[in-house]
Structure formats: C-alpha cells, structure tokens
Amino acid sequence: MNEFQREEELLRQGLRRREPRDGFANRVLARLDEPKRSAPVAQASWWSWIMAPAMAAVLIAVLGLGALQYQRVGRERQQRAKAEQALGQFARAMEITASKLELAQTRVFRTRGQQ
Amino acid sequence: MADEQVGDVTAKAASGDRDAFAALIRRNQAMVYSLAWHSLGDEGLAEELSQDVFLELHRALPGLESEAHVTNWLRRVTMHRCIDQARRRKSRPQVALDDVSEPAAESAGNPDFYLRSRLQTLIGSMPERARSVLLLRYQEDMEPTEIAGVLGLPVNTVKSQLHRSLAMLRDKLQRTRVTA
C-alpha cells in the first residue's frame, strides 16, 4: 500500500458511517403523526369563530363609550373656556365702568368746587 | 430476490405502509445521519436535519421507483440541506484550515481516536462544497462522476476540488502523524 492509498484509507476510516441514537426511525414516524395530534388546535380555532364576534362587540362598545366620553370632556372644556371668556369680558367691562364712574365723580367734585 | 424485496419495500412505503417506510429509514439512516453529522459537526443538528430529510422522503416517495433511486435522492437532498444549513449557521466557527492548531500531545495514547478527531476537525473547517465532495468520496465511496451528479457540479470541478482538498488535508495530516 503506497502513501496515497494509506491516506485514502485513513479518510475512509475517519469518515465512516455512524448510526444515530437508538429509536431514530420511531422518532421520524412520530413526526409523521404530528398533524393528526394538532386536532385540538383546530377545535380551538372553531371556538375562536364564536369568540371573535363577541370580542369584536366588546371592543366596539369600549371604543364607543370612549368616544362618547371624549366628546363629553370636549364639550365641558368648551363650556369652561366660554365661561372664562365671559368672566374676562365682565371683568373688563367692570374696569371700564369703574374708570368712567371715577371720571364722572372727579368732574362732579370739580364742578362743585367752582360753584 | 433481494432486489425484488427492496423494490417491494419502496413501493409499499410509497403506498403508505408505515412498516415499509420504517424499514427504508433503518436501511438509510446511517448514511443520511453520517453525512449530516460530518457536515455540521453537531449531533442535535444532524439528528434534526436527518429527520427532516426522511419526512421529505415520505412526501417524495410516490415519485421514486427503486431503492437505488431512493438512495440517490437521499444523498442529494441531504447534501444540499447540509450545505444550506452550514451557510446559514453563522454561529459555526469559521476557522481557516491553516489556522487549526495541532492537538495536545496526551492524545498520542489513543492514535485512532486522535486521528479521527483531528480529521473531523480539519474537514469541519473546510468550505461547504469541498467538505461535501470529500464526504461523498470517502464516506460514500462515490466516483467523481457520481459526486458531480449529486452536487450538480461539472465533473472537472469535482476532480479539482477533490485534488485541492486532499492536498490541504495531506499537509495537515502528515504533520499530525509526525507529532503522534
């Protein structure tokens, strides 16, 4: 046997076949059965067809209530803003009135003084 | 007679006979598992990939007529899956062949184990295609023309790949033998 043949023999020995762990065929066959075992998943999806509309109804109700609440809060905010604006206008009117009254009073006192 | 039984097993397995399919698995499991194990260097991955190959075989059986056809199909699909898997596996340490260090001297007590383990390390560090060519040549004892058919490569490419891979291995193995 020459050097090259010895190397080839060494490679054949090093790369010789080895068996997988015991029960390999059974593990493959078990995986073949996996789709059949997934039946409970199909049943769960059947329930989900009933649950889905109920969940959707709950979701719509929650969203609707949320929208109503949002509108109510918005209206209250608008009313409060209008009230604050009216209060401001009232205060401004009072200031103007007060200044006019003060002016009128000053003129009255001045007229009396001249008499 | 034996060929008749083998052909019978293939046909029975194709028609849904589980026992016949189990027999086909047992007859080919060492070949498929070894190709995967030597390619990937990981028992778990090799087992998973081998199972996947046999599940794929189960689907492909109606199109396969003989044991030789089944064997050829298994080699081709296993090698292509191994090449894909090795390319996807970024976690696999990519060590250049020349960078593989020499093993420690204490392994000299068991030269067979030493050489096999050294060889597996070296082959594991080779590019996917070079590794596939070596595996089919020396694990499966296939000729370059057959390897070319399995890997879908020109025969000359297979021959030159084999030549280069052997030269690299020869260099490393000679050094190993000297130290052992």
mmCIF file of C-alpha atoms in Angstrom:
data_model
loop_
_atom_site.group_PDB
_atom_site.id
_atom_site.type_symbol
_atom_site.label_atom_id
_atom_site.label_comp_id
_atom_site.label_asym_id
_atom_site.label_seq_id
_atom_site.Cartn_x
_atom_site.Cartn_y
_atom_site.Cartn_z
ATOM 1 C CA MET A 1 0.000 0.000 0.000
ATOM 2 C CA ASN A 2 1.554 3.324 -1.042
ATOM 3 C CA GLU A 3 1.334 6.629 0.797
ATOM 4 C CA PHE A 4 -1.641 7.907 -1.206
ATOM 5 C CA GLN A 5 -3.600 4.690 -0.620
ATOM 6 C CA ARG A 6 -2.828 4.880 3.100
ATOM 7 C CA GLU A 7 -4.177 8.444 3.197
ATOM 8 C CA GLU A 8 -7.319 7.400 1.385
ATOM 9 C CA GLU A 9 -7.789 4.514 3.794
ATOM 10 C CA LEU A 10 -7.332 6.890 6.699
ATOM 11 C CA LEU A 11 -10.002 9.172 5.261
ATOM 12 C CA ARG A 12 -12.378 6.240 4.815
ATOM 13 C CA GLN A 13 -11.831 5.244 8.445
ATOM 14 C CA GLY A 14 -12.242 8.778 9.733
ATOM 15 C CA LEU A 15 -15.389 9.383 7.719
ATOM 16 C CA ARG A 16 -17.025 6.008 8.147
ATOM 17 C CA ARG A 17 -20.748 5.915 8.747
ATOM 18 C CA ARG A 18 -22.153 6.121 12.221
ATOM 19 C CA GLU A 19 -25.629 5.295 13.473
ATOM 20 C CA PRO A 20 -27.923 7.908 15.026
ATOM 21 C CA ARG A 21 -29.253 7.373 18.559
ATOM 22 C CA ASP A 22 -31.497 4.334 19.078
ATOM 23 C CA GLY A 23 -35.101 4.805 18.018
ATOM 24 C CA PHE A 24 -34.368 7.165 15.138
ATOM 25 C CA ALA A 25 -36.977 5.577 12.829
ATOM 26 C CA ASN A 26 -39.607 5.798 15.573
ATOM 27 C CA ARG A 27 -38.842 9.473 16.089
ATOM 28 C CA VAL A 28 -39.322 10.142 12.370
ATOM 29 C CA LEU A 29 -42.594 8.166 12.364
ATOM 30 C CA ALA A 30 -43.761 10.127 15.409
ATOM 31 C CA ARG A 31 -43.197 13.348 13.500
ATOM 32 C CA LEU A 32 -45.261 11.968 10.635
ATOM 33 C CA ASP A 33 -48.180 11.782 13.083
ATOM 34 C CA GLU A 34 -47.797 15.360 14.266
ATOM 35 C CA PRO A 35 -50.535 16.863 12.020
ATOM 36 C CA LYS A 36 -53.066 14.381 13.485
ATOM 37 C CA ARG A 37 -52.109 15.411 17.010
ATOM 38 C CA SER A 38 -52.747 19.032 16.128
ATOM 39 C CA ALA A 39 -56.554 18.397 16.080
ATOM 40 C CA PRO A 40 -57.121 20.249 19.422
ATOM 41 C CA VAL A 41 -55.696 23.334 17.755
ATOM 42 C CA ALA A 42 -58.382 23.036 15.066
ATOM 43 C CA GLN A 43 -61.027 22.716 17.807
ATOM 44 C CA ALA A 44 -59.684 25.820 19.497
ATOM 45 C CA SER A 45 -59.970 27.706 16.235
ATOM 46 C CA TRP A 46 -63.637 26.572 15.997
ATOM 47 C CA TRP A 47 -64.242 28.220 19.383
ATOM 48 C CA SER A 48 -62.440 31.261 18.192
ATOM 49 C CA TRP A 49 -65.112 31.683 15.486
ATOM 50 C CA ILE A 50 -67.683 32.108 18.282
ATOM 51 C CA MET A 51 -65.449 34.212 20.474
ATOM 52 C CA ALA A 52 -64.333 36.544 17.704
ATOM 53 C CA PRO A 53 -67.720 38.350 17.203
ATOM 54 C CA ALA A 54 -68.178 38.645 20.979
ATOM 55 C CA MET A 55 -64.718 40.138 21.347
ATOM 56 C CA ALA A 56 -65.412 42.469 18.437
ATOM 57 C CA ALA A 57 -68.701 43.600 20.056
ATOM 58 C CA VAL A 58 -66.911 44.286 23.360
ATOM 59 C CA LEU A 59 -64.212 46.187 21.510
ATOM 60 C CA ILE A 60 -66.777 48.298 19.605
ATOM 61 C CA ALA A 61 -68.666 49.025 22.849
ATOM 62 C CA VAL A 62 -65.473 50.085 24.616
ATOM 63 C CA LEU A 63 -64.453 52.278 21.689
ATOM 64 C CA GLY A 64 -67.960 53.799 21.509
ATOM 65 C CA LEU A 65 -68.004 54.611 25.222
ATOM 66 C CA GLY A 66 -64.549 56.074 24.904
ATOM 67 C CA ALA A 67 -65.673 58.291 22.014
ATOM 68 C CA LEU A 68 -68.734 59.488 23.967
ATOM 69 C CA GLN A 69 -66.582 60.240 26.993
ATOM 70 C CA TYR A 70 -64.124 62.118 24.785
ATOM 71 C CA GLN A 71 -66.953 64.210 23.298
ATOM 72 C CA ARG A 72 -68.361 64.965 26.770
ATOM 73 C CA VAL A 73 -64.999 66.079 28.078
ATOM 74 C CA GLY A 74 -64.534 68.218 24.961
ATOM 75 C CA ARG A 75 -67.905 69.879 25.434
ATOM 76 C CA GLU A 76 -67.166 70.582 29.103
ATOM 77 C CA ARG A 77 -63.835 72.096 28.150
ATOM 78 C CA GLN A 78 -65.501 74.344 25.557
ATOM 79 C CA GLN A 79 -68.133 75.461 28.078
ATOM 80 C CA ARG A 80 -65.472 76.203 30.663
ATOM 81 C CA ALA A 81 -63.500 78.198 28.114
ATOM 82 C CA LYS A 82 -66.605 80.196 27.167
ATOM 83 C CA ALA A 83 -67.368 80.829 30.844
ATOM 84 C CA GLU A 84 -63.819 82.014 31.464
ATOM 85 C CA GLN A 85 -64.018 84.253 28.393
ATOM 86 C CA ALA A 86 -67.344 85.723 29.600
ATOM 87 C CA LEU A 87 -65.863 86.261 33.041
ATOM 88 C CA GLY A 88 -62.932 88.073 31.480
ATOM 89 C CA GLN A 89 -65.243 90.275 29.427
ATOM 90 C CA PHE A 90 -67.306 91.009 32.531
ATOM 91 C CA ALA A 91 -64.207 91.965 34.488
ATOM 92 C CA ARG A 92 -63.055 94.203 31.651
ATOM 93 C CA ALA A 93 -66.492 95.861 31.484
ATOM 94 C CA MET A 94 -66.400 96.436 35.213
ATOM 95 C CA GLU A 95 -62.969 98.039 34.937
ATOM 96 C CA ILE A 96 -64.247 100.374 32.185
ATOM 97 C CA THR A 97 -67.358 101.214 34.180
ATOM 98 C CA ALA A 98 -65.309 101.884 37.292
ATOM 99 C CA SER A 99 -62.964 104.198 35.420
ATOM 100 C CA LYS A 100 -65.900 106.063 33.888
ATOM 101 C CA LEU A 101 -67.570 106.425 37.283
ATOM 102 C CA GLU A 102 -64.315 107.718 38.707
ATOM 103 C CA LEU A 103 -64.057 110.255 35.879
ATOM 104 C CA ALA A 104 -67.651 111.371 36.380
ATOM 105 C CA GLN A 105 -67.099 111.688 40.140
ATOM 106 C CA THR A 106 -63.992 113.790 39.555
ATOM 107 C CA ARG A 107 -65.931 116.105 37.254
ATOM 108 C CA VAL A 108 -68.770 116.441 39.803
ATOM 109 C CA PHE A 109 -66.308 117.358 42.555
ATOM 110 C CA ARG A 110 -64.602 119.855 40.252
ATOM 111 C CA THR A 111 -67.966 121.483 39.287
ATOM 112 C CA ARG A 112 -68.971 121.769 42.954
ATOM 113 C CA GLY A 113 -65.639 123.358 43.785
ATOM 114 C CA GLN A 114 -66.123 126.035 41.110
ATOM 115 C CA GLN A 115 -69.574 126.881 42.461
ATOM 116 C CA MET B 1 -34.816 -11.855 -4.852
ATOM 117 C CA ALA B 2 -33.265 -9.287 -2.511
ATOM 118 C CA ASP B 3 -33.755 -6.524 -5.108
ATOM 119 C CA GLU B 4 -37.341 -7.639 -5.509
ATOM 120 C CA GLN B 5 -37.885 -7.303 -1.751
ATOM 121 C CA VAL B 6 -36.196 -3.903 -1.718
ATOM 122 C CA GLY B 7 -38.320 -2.692 -4.614
ATOM 123 C CA ASP B 8 -41.317 -4.101 -2.835
ATOM 124 C CA VAL B 9 -40.449 -2.149 0.330
ATOM 125 C CA THR B 10 -40.114 1.090 -1.647
ATOM 126 C CA ALA B 11 -43.458 0.543 -3.359
ATOM 127 C CA LYS B 12 -45.148 -0.410 -0.076
ATOM 128 C CA ALA B 13 -43.713 2.640 1.672
ATOM 129 C CA ALA B 14 -44.935 4.822 -1.201
ATOM 130 C CA SER B 15 -48.429 3.381 -0.791
ATOM 131 C CA GLY B 16 -48.498 4.391 2.881
ATOM 132 C CA ASP B 17 -47.208 1.235 4.606
ATOM 133 C CA ARG B 18 -45.589 2.550 7.801
ATOM 134 C CA ASP B 19 -43.598 -0.607 8.483
ATOM 135 C CA ALA B 20 -42.126 -0.478 4.996
ATOM 136 C CA PHE B 21 -41.260 3.189 5.469
ATOM 137 C CA ALA B 22 -39.654 2.373 8.839
ATOM 138 C CA ALA B 23 -37.588 -0.310 7.089
ATOM 139 C CA LEU B 24 -36.490 2.224 4.467
ATOM 140 C CA ILE B 25 -35.452 4.625 7.229
ATOM 141 C CA ARG B 26 -33.450 1.959 9.081
ATOM 142 C CA ARG B 27 -31.720 0.935 5.879
ATOM 143 C CA ASN B 28 -30.599 4.503 5.078
ATOM 144 C CA GLN B 29 -30.407 6.267 8.436
ATOM 145 C CA ALA B 30 -26.661 5.735 8.971
ATOM 146 C CA MET B 31 -25.878 7.214 5.554
ATOM 147 C CA VAL B 32 -28.076 10.297 5.997
ATOM 148 C CA TYR B 33 -27.122 10.872 9.633
ATOM 149 C CA SER B 34 -23.388 10.472 8.962
ATOM 150 C CA LEU B 35 -23.431 12.913 6.052
ATOM 151 C CA ALA B 36 -25.226 15.414 8.275
ATOM 152 C CA TRP B 37 -23.003 14.761 11.288
ATOM 153 C CA HIS B 38 -19.754 15.066 9.345
ATOM 154 C CA SER B 39 -21.042 18.190 7.582
ATOM 155 C CA LEU B 40 -22.380 20.021 10.618
ATOM 156 C CA GLY B 41 -20.274 18.603 13.464
ATOM 157 C CA ASP B 42 -23.261 18.738 15.806
ATOM 158 C CA GLU B 43 -25.290 15.708 16.924
ATOM 159 C CA GLY B 44 -28.509 17.609 17.584
ATOM 160 C CA LEU B 45 -28.462 19.429 14.267
ATOM 161 C CA ALA B 46 -27.552 16.244 12.417
ATOM 162 C CA GLU B 47 -30.466 14.390 14.020
ATOM 163 C CA GLU B 48 -32.935 17.178 13.208
ATOM 164 C CA LEU B 49 -31.735 17.557 9.640
ATOM 165 C CA SER B 50 -31.840 13.770 9.103
ATOM 166 C CA GLN B 51 -35.410 13.588 10.405
ATOM 167 C CA ASP B 52 -36.401 16.445 8.078
ATOM 168 C CA VAL B 53 -34.834 14.624 5.125
ATOM 169 C CA PHE B 54 -36.812 11.435 5.848
ATOM 170 C CA LEU B 55 -40.039 13.411 6.274
ATOM 171 C CA GLU B 56 -39.355 14.968 2.891
ATOM 172 C CA LEU B 57 -38.636 11.498 1.508
ATOM 173 C CA HIS B 58 -42.060 10.362 2.729
ATOM 174 C CA ARG B 59 -43.680 13.079 0.625
ATOM 175 C CA ALA B 60 -41.448 12.347 -2.370
ATOM 176 C CA LEU B 61 -41.848 8.527 -2.291
ATOM 177 C CA PRO B 62 -44.611 8.293 -4.923
ATOM 178 C CA GLY B 63 -42.113 9.662 -7.469
ATOM 179 C CA LEU B 64 -39.314 7.219 -6.537
ATOM 180 C CA GLU B 65 -39.303 3.784 -8.098
ATOM 181 C CA SER B 66 -36.346 1.858 -6.719
ATOM 182 C CA GLU B 67 -34.018 1.592 -3.751
ATOM 183 C CA ALA B 68 -31.164 2.990 -5.860
ATOM 184 C CA HIS B 69 -33.366 5.926 -6.756
ATOM 185 C CA VAL B 70 -34.216 6.433 -3.067
ATOM 186 C CA THR B 71 -30.532 6.270 -2.037
ATOM 187 C CA ASN B 72 -29.517 8.738 -4.720
ATOM 188 C CA TRP B 73 -32.393 11.052 -3.778
ATOM 189 C CA LEU B 74 -31.413 10.890 -0.078
ATOM 190 C CA ARG B 75 -27.752 11.695 -0.787
ATOM 191 C CA ARG B 76 -28.658 14.639 -2.996
ATOM 192 C CA VAL B 77 -31.244 16.155 -0.647
ATOM 193 C CA THR B 78 -29.084 15.581 2.452
ATOM 194 C CA MET B 79 -26.021 17.213 0.910
ATOM 195 C CA HIS B 80 -27.961 20.227 -0.345
ATOM 196 C CA ARG B 81 -29.652 20.667 3.022
ATOM 197 C CA CYS B 82 -26.282 20.368 4.789
ATOM 198 C CA ILE B 83 -24.740 22.999 2.510
ATOM 199 C CA ASP B 84 -27.701 25.342 3.104
ATOM 200 C CA GLN B 85 -27.617 24.730 6.838
ATOM 201 C CA ALA B 86 -23.858 25.278 7.082
ATOM 202 C CA ARG B 87 -24.166 28.557 5.152
ATOM 203 C CA ARG B 88 -26.997 29.731 7.391
ATOM 204 C CA ARG B 89 -25.147 28.830 10.554
ATOM 205 C CA LYS B 90 -23.255 31.967 11.312
ATOM 206 C CA SER B 91 -22.527 30.640 14.778
ATOM 207 C CA ARG B 92 -20.366 27.852 13.390
ATOM 208 C CA PRO B 93 -16.760 28.842 13.987
ATOM 209 C CA GLN B 94 -15.212 29.581 10.615
ATOM 210 C CA VAL B 95 -11.626 28.522 11.111
ATOM 211 C CA ALA B 96 -9.201 28.651 8.233
ATOM 212 C CA LEU B 97 -7.710 25.251 7.583
ATOM 213 C CA ASP B 98 -4.191 26.524 8.146
ATOM 214 C CA ASP B 99 -5.210 28.081 11.456
ATOM 215 C CA VAL B 100 -6.364 24.818 13.017
ATOM 216 C CA SER B 101 -3.979 24.158 15.857
ATOM 217 C CA GLU B 102 -2.253 20.864 16.458
ATOM 218 C CA PRO B 103 -3.882 18.758 19.199
ATOM 219 C CA ALA B 104 -2.280 18.229 22.567
ATOM 220 C CA ALA B 105 0.330 15.524 22.958
ATOM 221 C CA GLU B 106 -1.702 13.472 25.501
ATOM 222 C CA SER B 107 -3.970 12.206 22.673
ATOM 223 C CA ALA B 108 -0.996 10.179 21.459
ATOM 224 C CA GLY B 109 -2.144 7.467 23.862
ATOM 225 C CA ASN B 110 -5.052 6.666 21.515
ATOM 226 C CA PRO B 111 -3.836 7.199 17.934
ATOM 227 C CA ASP B 112 -7.071 6.048 16.227
ATOM 228 C CA PHE B 113 -9.213 8.428 18.231
ATOM 229 C CA TYR B 114 -6.611 11.123 17.782
ATOM 230 C CA LEU B 115 -6.537 10.819 14.003
ATOM 231 C CA ARG B 116 -10.313 10.552 13.595
ATOM 232 C CA SER B 117 -10.999 13.529 15.795
ATOM 233 C CA ARG B 118 -8.243 15.522 14.075
ATOM 234 C CA LEU B 119 -9.632 14.594 10.677
ATOM 235 C CA GLN B 120 -13.144 15.641 11.662
ATOM 236 C CA THR B 121 -11.871 18.985 12.915
ATOM 237 C CA LEU B 122 -9.990 19.581 9.677
ATOM 238 C CA ILE B 123 -12.899 18.589 7.465
ATOM 239 C CA GLY B 124 -15.265 20.668 9.574
ATOM 240 C CA SER B 125 -13.100 23.717 8.934
ATOM 241 C CA MET B 126 -13.286 23.340 5.149
ATOM 242 C CA PRO B 127 -15.684 25.245 2.863
ATOM 243 C CA GLU B 128 -19.081 23.530 2.383
ATOM 244 C CA ARG B 129 -18.500 22.357 -1.168
ATOM 245 C CA ALA B 130 -15.039 20.964 -0.508
ATOM 246 C CA ARG B 131 -16.383 19.153 2.551
ATOM 247 C CA SER B 132 -19.313 17.720 0.584
ATOM 248 C CA VAL B 133 -17.002 16.392 -2.122
ATOM 249 C CA LEU B 134 -14.764 14.700 0.454
ATOM 250 C CA LEU B 135 -17.710 13.189 2.323
ATOM 251 C CA LEU B 136 -19.268 11.719 -0.790
ATOM 252 C CA ARG B 137 -15.900 10.410 -1.945
ATOM 253 C CA TYR B 138 -14.721 8.823 1.298
ATOM 254 C CA GLN B 139 -17.838 8.198 3.372
ATOM 255 C CA GLU B 140 -19.994 7.054 0.478
ATOM 256 C CA ASP B 141 -17.130 5.775 -1.696
ATOM 257 C CA MET B 142 -18.557 7.522 -4.754
ATOM 258 C CA GLU B 143 -16.725 8.249 -8.004
ATOM 259 C CA PRO B 144 -16.258 11.876 -9.172
ATOM 260 C CA THR B 145 -18.909 11.420 -11.891
ATOM 261 C CA GLU B 146 -21.454 10.269 -9.302
ATOM 262 C CA ILE B 147 -20.494 13.124 -6.948
ATOM 263 C CA ALA B 148 -20.953 15.577 -9.804
ATOM 264 C CA GLY B 149 -24.457 14.192 -10.334
ATOM 265 C CA VAL B 150 -25.396 14.543 -6.663
ATOM 266 C CA LEU B 151 -23.996 18.056 -6.207
ATOM 267 C CA GLY B 152 -24.937 19.330 -9.658
ATOM 268 C CA LEU B 153 -21.332 20.296 -10.466
ATOM 269 C CA PRO B 154 -19.171 19.665 -13.530
ATOM 270 C CA VAL B 155 -17.021 16.540 -13.158
ATOM 271 C CA ASN B 156 -13.816 18.548 -13.654
ATOM 272 C CA THR B 157 -14.799 20.884 -10.828
ATOM 273 C CA VAL B 158 -15.335 17.896 -8.549
ATOM 274 C CA LYS B 159 -11.953 16.437 -9.514
ATOM 275 C CA SER B 160 -10.054 19.676 -8.949
ATOM 276 C CA GLN B 161 -11.921 20.282 -5.686
ATOM 277 C CA LEU B 162 -11.005 16.803 -4.520
ATOM 278 C CA HIS B 163 -7.379 17.300 -5.505
ATOM 279 C CA ARG B 164 -7.086 20.629 -3.654
ATOM 280 C CA SER B 165 -8.863 19.357 -0.548
ATOM 281 C CA LEU B 166 -6.653 16.286 -0.388
ATOM 282 C CA ALA B 167 -3.524 18.379 -0.741
ATOM 283 C CA MET B 168 -4.571 20.556 2.201
ATOM 284 C CA LEU B 169 -5.532 17.560 4.306
ATOM 285 C CA ARG B 170 -2.371 15.674 3.395
ATOM 286 C CA ASP B 171 -0.221 18.507 4.615
ATOM 287 C CA LYS B 172 -2.025 18.735 7.949
ATOM 288 C CA LEU B 173 -2.332 15.012 8.476
ATOM 289 C CA GLN B 174 1.352 14.423 7.793
ATOM 290 C CA ARG B 175 2.190 16.947 10.474
ATOM 291 C CA THR B 176 -0.260 15.196 12.804
ATOM 292 C CA ARG B 177 1.321 11.826 12.113
ATOM 293 C CA VAL B 178 4.760 13.207 12.858
ATOM 294 C CA THR B 179 3.649 14.614 16.210
ATOM 295 C CA ALA B 180 1.735 11.420 17.086
#
